[in-house]
Short mmCIF file of N, CA and C in Angstrom, two decimals:
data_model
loop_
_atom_site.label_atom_id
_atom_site.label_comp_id
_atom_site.label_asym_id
_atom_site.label_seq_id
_atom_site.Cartn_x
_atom_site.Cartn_y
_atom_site.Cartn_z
N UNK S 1 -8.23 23.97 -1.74
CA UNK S 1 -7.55 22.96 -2.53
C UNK S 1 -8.19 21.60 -2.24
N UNK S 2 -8.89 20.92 -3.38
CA UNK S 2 -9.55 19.83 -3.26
C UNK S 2 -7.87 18.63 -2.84
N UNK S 3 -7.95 17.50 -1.87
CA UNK S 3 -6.99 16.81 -1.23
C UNK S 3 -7.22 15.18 -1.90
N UNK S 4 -6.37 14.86 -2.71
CA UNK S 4 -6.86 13.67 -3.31
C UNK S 4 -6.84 12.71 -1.99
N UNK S 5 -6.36 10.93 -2.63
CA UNK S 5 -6.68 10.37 -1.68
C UNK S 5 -5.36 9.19 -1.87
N UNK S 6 -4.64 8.55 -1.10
CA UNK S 6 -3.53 7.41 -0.97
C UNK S 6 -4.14 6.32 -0.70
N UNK S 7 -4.06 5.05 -1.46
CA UNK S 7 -4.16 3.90 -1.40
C UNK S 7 -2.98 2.74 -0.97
N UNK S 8 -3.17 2.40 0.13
CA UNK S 8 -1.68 1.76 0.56
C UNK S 8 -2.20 -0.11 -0.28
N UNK S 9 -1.78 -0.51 -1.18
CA UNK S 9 -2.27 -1.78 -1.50
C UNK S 9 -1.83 -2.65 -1.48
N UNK S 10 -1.97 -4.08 -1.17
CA UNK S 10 -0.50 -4.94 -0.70
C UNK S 10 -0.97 -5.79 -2.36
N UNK S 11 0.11 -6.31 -2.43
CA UNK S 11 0.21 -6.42 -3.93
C UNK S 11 -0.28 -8.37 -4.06
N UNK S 12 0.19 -8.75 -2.69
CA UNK S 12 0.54 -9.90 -2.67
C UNK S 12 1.79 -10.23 -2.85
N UNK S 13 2.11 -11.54 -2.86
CA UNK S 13 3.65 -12.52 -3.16
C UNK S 13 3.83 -12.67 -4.30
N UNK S 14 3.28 -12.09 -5.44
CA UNK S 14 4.17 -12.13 -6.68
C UNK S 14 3.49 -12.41 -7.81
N UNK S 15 2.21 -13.59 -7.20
CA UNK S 15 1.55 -14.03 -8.46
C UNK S 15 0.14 -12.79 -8.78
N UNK S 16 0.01 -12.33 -10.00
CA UNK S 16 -1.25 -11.71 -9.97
C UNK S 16 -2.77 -12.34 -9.39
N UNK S 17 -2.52 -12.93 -9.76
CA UNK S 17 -3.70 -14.05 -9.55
C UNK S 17 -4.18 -13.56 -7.92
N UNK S 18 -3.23 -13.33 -7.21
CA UNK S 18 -3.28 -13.38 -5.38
C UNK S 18 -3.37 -12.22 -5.38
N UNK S 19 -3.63 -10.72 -6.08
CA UNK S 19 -4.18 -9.66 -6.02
C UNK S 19 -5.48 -9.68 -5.73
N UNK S 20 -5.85 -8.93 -4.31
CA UNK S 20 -7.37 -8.60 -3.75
C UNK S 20 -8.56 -8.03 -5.03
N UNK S 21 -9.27 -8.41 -5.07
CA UNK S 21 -10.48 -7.90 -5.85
C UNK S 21 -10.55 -6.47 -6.07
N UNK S 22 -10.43 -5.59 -4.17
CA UNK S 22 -10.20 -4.52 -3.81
C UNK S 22 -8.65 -3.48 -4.86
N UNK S 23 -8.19 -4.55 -4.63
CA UNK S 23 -6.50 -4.26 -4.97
C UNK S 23 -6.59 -3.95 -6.72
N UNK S 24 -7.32 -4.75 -7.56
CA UNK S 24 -7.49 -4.62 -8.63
C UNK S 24 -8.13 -3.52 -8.83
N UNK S 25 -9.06 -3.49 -8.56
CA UNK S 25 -10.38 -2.14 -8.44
C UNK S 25 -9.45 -0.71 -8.56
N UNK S 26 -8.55 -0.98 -7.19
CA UNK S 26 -8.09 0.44 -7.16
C UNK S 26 -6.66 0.88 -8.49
N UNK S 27 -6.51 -0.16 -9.09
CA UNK S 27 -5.22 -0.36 -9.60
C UNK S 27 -5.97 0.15 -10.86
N UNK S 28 -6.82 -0.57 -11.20
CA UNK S 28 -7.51 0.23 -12.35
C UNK S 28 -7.98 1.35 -12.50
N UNK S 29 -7.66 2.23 -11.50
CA UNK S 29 -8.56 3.92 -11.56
C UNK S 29 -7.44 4.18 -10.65
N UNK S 30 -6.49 4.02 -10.82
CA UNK S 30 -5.19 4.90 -10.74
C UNK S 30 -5.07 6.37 -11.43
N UNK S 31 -4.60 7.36 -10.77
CA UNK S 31 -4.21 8.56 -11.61
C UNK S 31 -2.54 8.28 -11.05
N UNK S 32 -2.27 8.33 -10.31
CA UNK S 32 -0.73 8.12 -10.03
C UNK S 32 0.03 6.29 -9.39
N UNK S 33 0.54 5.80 -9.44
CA UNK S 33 0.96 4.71 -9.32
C UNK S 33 2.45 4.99 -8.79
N UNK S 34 2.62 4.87 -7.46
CA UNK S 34 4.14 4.54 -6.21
C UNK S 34 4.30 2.79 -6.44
N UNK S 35 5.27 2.44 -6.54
CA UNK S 35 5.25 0.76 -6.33
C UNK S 35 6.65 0.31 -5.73
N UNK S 36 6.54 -0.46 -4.79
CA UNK S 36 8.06 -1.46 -4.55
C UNK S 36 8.14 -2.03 -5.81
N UNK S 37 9.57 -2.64 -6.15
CA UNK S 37 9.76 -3.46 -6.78
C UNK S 37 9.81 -4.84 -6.67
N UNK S 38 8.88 -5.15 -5.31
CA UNK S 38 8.79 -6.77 -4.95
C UNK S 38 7.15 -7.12 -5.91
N UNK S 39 6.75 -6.15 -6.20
CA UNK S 39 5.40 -6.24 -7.17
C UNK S 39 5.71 -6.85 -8.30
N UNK S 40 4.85 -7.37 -8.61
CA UNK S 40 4.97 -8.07 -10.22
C UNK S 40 5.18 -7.40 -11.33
N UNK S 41 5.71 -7.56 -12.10
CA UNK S 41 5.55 -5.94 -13.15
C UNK S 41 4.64 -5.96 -14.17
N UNK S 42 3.88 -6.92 -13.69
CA UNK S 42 2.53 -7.25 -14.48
C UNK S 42 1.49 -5.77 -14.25
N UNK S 43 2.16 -5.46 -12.55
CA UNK S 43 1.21 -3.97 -12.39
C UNK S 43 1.75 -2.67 -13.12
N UNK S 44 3.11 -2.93 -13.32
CA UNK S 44 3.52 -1.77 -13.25
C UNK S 44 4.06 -0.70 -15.00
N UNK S 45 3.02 -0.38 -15.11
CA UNK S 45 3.06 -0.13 -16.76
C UNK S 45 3.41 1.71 -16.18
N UNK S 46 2.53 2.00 -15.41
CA UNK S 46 2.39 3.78 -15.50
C UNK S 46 3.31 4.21 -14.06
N UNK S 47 4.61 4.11 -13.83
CA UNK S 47 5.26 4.33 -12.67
C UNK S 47 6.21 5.75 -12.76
N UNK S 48 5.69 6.04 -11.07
CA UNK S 48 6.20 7.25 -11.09
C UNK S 48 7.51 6.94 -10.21
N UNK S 49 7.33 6.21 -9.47
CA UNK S 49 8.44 5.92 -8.70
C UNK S 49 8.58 4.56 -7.96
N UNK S 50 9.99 3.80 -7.45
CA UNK S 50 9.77 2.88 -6.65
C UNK S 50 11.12 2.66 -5.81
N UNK S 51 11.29 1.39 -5.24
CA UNK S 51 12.05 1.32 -4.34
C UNK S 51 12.55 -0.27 -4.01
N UNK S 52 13.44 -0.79 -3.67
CA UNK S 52 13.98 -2.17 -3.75
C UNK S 52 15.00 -2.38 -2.47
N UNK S 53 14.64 -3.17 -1.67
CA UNK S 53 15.50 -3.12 -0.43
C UNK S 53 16.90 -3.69 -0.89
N UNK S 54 18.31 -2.54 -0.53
CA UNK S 54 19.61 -2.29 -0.84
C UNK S 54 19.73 -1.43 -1.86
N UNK S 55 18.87 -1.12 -2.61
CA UNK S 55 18.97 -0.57 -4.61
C UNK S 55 17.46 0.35 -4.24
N UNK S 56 18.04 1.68 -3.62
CA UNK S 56 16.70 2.29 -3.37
C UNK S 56 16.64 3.34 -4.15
N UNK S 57 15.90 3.71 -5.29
CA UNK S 57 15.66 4.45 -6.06
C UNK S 57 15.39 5.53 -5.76
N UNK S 58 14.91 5.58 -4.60
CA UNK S 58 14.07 6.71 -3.56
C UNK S 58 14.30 6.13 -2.25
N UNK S 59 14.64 7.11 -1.18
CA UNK S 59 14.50 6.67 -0.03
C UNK S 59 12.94 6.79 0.36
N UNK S 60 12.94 6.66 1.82
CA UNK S 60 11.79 6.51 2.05
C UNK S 60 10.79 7.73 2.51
N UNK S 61 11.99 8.43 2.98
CA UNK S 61 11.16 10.18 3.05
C UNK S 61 11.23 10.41 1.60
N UNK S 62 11.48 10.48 0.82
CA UNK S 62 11.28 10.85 -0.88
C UNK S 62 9.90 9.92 -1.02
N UNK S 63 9.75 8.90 -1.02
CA UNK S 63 8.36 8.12 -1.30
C UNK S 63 7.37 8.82 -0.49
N UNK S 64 7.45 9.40 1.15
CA UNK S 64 6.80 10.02 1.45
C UNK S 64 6.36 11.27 0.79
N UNK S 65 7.28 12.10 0.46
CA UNK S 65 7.24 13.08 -0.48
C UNK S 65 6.26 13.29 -1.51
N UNK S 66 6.71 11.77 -2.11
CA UNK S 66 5.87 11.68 -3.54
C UNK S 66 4.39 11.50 -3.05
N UNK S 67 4.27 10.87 -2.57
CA UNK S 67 2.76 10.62 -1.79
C UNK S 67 1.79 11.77 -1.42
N UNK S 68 2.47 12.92 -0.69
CA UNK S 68 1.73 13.53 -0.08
C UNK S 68 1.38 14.55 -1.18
N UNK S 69 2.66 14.61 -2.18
CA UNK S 69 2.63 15.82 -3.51
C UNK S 69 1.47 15.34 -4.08
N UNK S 70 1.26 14.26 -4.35
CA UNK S 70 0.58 14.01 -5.58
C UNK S 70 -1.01 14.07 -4.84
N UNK S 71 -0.89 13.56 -3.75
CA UNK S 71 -2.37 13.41 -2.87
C UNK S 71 -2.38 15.08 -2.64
N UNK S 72 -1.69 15.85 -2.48
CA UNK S 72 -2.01 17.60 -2.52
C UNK S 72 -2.31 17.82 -3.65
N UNK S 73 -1.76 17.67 -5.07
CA UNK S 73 -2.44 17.93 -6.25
C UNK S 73 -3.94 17.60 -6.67
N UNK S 74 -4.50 16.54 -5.44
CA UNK S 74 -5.74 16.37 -5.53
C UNK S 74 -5.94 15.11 -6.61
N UNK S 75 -4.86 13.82 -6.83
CA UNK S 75 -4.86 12.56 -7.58
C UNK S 75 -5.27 11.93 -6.23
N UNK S 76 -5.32 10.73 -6.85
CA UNK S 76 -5.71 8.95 -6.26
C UNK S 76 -4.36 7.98 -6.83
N UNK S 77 -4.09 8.26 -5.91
CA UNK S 77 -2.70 8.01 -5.59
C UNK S 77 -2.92 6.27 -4.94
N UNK S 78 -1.72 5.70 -6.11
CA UNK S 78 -2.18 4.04 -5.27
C UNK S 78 -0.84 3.53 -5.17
N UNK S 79 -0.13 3.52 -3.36
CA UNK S 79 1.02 3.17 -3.18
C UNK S 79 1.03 1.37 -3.02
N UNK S 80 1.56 0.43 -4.38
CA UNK S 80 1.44 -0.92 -4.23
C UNK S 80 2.75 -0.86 -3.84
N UNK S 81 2.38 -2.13 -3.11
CA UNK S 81 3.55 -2.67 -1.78
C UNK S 81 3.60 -4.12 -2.14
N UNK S 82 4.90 -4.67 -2.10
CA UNK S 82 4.86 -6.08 -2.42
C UNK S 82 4.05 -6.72 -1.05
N UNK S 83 3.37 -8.03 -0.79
CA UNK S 83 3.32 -8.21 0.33
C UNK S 83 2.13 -8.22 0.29
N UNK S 84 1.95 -7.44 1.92
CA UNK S 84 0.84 -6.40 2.74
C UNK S 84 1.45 -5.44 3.24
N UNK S 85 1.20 -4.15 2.82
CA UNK S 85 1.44 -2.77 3.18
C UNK S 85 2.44 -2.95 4.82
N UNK S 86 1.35 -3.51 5.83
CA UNK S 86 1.76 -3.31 7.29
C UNK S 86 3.49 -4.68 7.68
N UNK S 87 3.97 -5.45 6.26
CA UNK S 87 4.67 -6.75 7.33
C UNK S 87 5.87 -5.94 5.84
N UNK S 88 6.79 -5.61 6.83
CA UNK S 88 8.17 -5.38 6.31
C UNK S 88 7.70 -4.39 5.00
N UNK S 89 6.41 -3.34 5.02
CA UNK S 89 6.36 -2.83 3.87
C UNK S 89 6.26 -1.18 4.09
N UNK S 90 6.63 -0.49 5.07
CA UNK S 90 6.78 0.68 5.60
C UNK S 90 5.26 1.27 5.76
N UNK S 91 4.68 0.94 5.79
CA UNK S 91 2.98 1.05 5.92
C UNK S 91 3.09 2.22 6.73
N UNK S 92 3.66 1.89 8.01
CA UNK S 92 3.11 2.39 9.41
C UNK S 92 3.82 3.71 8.68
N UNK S 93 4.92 4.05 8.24
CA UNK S 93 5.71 5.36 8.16
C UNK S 93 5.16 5.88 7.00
N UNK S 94 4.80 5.66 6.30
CA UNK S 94 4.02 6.29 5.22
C UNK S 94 2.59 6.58 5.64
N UNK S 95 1.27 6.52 6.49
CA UNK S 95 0.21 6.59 6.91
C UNK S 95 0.75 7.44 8.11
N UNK S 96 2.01 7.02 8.71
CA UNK S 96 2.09 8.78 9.63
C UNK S 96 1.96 10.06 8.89
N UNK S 97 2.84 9.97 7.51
CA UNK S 97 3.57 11.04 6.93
C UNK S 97 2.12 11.28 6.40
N UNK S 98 1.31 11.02 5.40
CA UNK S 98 -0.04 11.19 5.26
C UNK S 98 -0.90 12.04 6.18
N UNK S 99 -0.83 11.31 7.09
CA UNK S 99 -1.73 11.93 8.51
C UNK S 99 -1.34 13.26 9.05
N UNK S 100 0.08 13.71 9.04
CA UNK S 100 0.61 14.75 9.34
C UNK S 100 0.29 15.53 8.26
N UNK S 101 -0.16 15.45 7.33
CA UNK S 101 -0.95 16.46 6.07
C UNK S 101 -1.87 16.28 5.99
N UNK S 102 -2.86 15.52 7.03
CA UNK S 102 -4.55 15.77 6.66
C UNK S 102 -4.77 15.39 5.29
N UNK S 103 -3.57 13.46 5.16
CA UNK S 103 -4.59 13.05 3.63
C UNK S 103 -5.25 12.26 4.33
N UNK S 104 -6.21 11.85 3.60
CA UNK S 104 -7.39 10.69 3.46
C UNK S 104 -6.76 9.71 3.01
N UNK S 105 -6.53 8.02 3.64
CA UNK S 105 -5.98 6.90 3.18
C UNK S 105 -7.21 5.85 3.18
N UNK S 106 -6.14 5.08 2.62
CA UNK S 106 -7.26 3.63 3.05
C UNK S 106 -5.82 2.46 3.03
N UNK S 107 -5.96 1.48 3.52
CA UNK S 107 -5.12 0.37 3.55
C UNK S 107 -6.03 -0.87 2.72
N UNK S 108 -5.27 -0.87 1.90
CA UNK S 108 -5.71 -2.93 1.57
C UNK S 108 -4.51 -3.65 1.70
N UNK S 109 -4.84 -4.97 2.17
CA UNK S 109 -4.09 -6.00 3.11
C UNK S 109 -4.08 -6.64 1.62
N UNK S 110 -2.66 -7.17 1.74
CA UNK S 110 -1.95 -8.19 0.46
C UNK S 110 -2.01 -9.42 0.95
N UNK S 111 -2.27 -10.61 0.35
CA UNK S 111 -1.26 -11.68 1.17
C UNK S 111 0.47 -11.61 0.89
N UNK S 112 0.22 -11.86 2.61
CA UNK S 112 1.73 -12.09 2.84
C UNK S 112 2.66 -13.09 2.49
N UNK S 113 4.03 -12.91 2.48
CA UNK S 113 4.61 -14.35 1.66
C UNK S 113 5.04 -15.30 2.82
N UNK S 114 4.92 -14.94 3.92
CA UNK S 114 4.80 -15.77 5.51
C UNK S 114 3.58 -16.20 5.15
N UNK S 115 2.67 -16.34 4.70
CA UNK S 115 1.67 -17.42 4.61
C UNK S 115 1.47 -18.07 3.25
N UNK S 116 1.92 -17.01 2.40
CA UNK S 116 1.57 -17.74 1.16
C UNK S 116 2.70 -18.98 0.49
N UNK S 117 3.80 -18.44 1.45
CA UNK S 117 4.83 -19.79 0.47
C UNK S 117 4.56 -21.09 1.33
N UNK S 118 3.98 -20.91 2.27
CA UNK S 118 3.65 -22.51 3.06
C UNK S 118 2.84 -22.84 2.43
N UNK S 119 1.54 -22.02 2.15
CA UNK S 119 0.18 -22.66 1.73
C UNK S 119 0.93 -23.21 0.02
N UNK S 120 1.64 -22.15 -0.76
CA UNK S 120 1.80 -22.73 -2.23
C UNK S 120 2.51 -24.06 -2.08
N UNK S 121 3.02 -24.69 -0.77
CA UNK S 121 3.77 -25.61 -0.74
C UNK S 121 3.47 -26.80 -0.29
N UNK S 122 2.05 -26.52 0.34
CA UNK S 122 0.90 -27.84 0.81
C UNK S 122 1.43 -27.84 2.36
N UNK S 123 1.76 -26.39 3.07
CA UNK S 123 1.94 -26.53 4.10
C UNK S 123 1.38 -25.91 5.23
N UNK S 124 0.29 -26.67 5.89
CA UNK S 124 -0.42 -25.51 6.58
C UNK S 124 -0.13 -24.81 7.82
N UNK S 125 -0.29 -23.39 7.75
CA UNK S 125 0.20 -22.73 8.79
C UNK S 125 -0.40 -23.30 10.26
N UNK S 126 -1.11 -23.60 10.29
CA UNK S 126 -1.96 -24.38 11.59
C UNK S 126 -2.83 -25.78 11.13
N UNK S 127 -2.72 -26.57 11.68
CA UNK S 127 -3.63 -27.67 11.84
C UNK S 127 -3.82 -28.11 13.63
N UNK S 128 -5.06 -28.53 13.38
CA UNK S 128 -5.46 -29.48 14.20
C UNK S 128 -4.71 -30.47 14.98
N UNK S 129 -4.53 -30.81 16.32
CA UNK S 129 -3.41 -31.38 17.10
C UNK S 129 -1.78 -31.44 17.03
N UNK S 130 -1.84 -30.53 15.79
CA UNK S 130 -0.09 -30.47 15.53
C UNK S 130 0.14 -28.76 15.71
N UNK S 131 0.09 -27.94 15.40
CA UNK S 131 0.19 -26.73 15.62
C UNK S 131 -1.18 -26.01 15.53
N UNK S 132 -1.66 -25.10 16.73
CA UNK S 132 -2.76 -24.67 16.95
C UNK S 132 -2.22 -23.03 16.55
N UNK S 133 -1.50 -22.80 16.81
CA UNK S 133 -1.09 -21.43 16.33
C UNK S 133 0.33 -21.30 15.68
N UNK S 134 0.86 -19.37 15.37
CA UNK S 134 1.89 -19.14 15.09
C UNK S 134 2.14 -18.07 15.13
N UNK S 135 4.03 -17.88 15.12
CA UNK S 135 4.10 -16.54 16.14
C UNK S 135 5.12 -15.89 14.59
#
């Protein structure tokens, strides 16, 4: 049985525009499409399933589910995540559940909205003699 492949993609904070190059690429050669509903619905024309924190359409072993079915049917499977996959977007539990079936993943990193609503706001996460880092 040929084993398709899962794309974990972070969608970004909302605006298309802040979709990865990568992120587009894979969005366009979709055979199956998983999405949160923190995504824009600018992506979301061909959906098989999604999920909304309190209003969960699917829990999260069911999204696992869907993932591994469709990546066993041998699709390219592209799970968009509002965000970045890994910050409040179940990344880590979905790339276990994967791994425990011998799929093939890949992660693309979204911007996050911990950086992006400072920067849309002229506020920088670090500068020079005022904050050198952040936790």
């Amino acid at each position: 049985m040929n084993k398709g492949m899962v794309f974990l993609v972070g969608a970004g904070p909302g605006d298309p525009g802040l979709l990865t190059l990568r992120g587009k690429e894979l969005l366009e050669t979709a055979e199956v499409l998983v999405y949160d509903r923190l995504a824009s619905r600018e992506f979301l024309e061909l959906v098989p399933a999604g999920k909304e924190s309190g209003r969960h359409s699917r829990t999260q072993e069911e999204i696992n589910g869907i993932l591994v079915e469709w990546a066993l049917k041998g699709k390219r499977v592209i799970r968009l995540k509002g965000g970045d996959p890994f910050v409040f977007g179940r990344g880590g539990e979905e790339i276990q559940s994967l791994s425990a079936h011998g799929i093939p993943y890949e992660v693309v990193p979204g911007v996050t909205s911990a950086i992006a609503a400072l920067s849309h706001a002229g506020i920088p996460v670090t500068h020079r003699g005022v904050g050198q880092s952040f936790h």
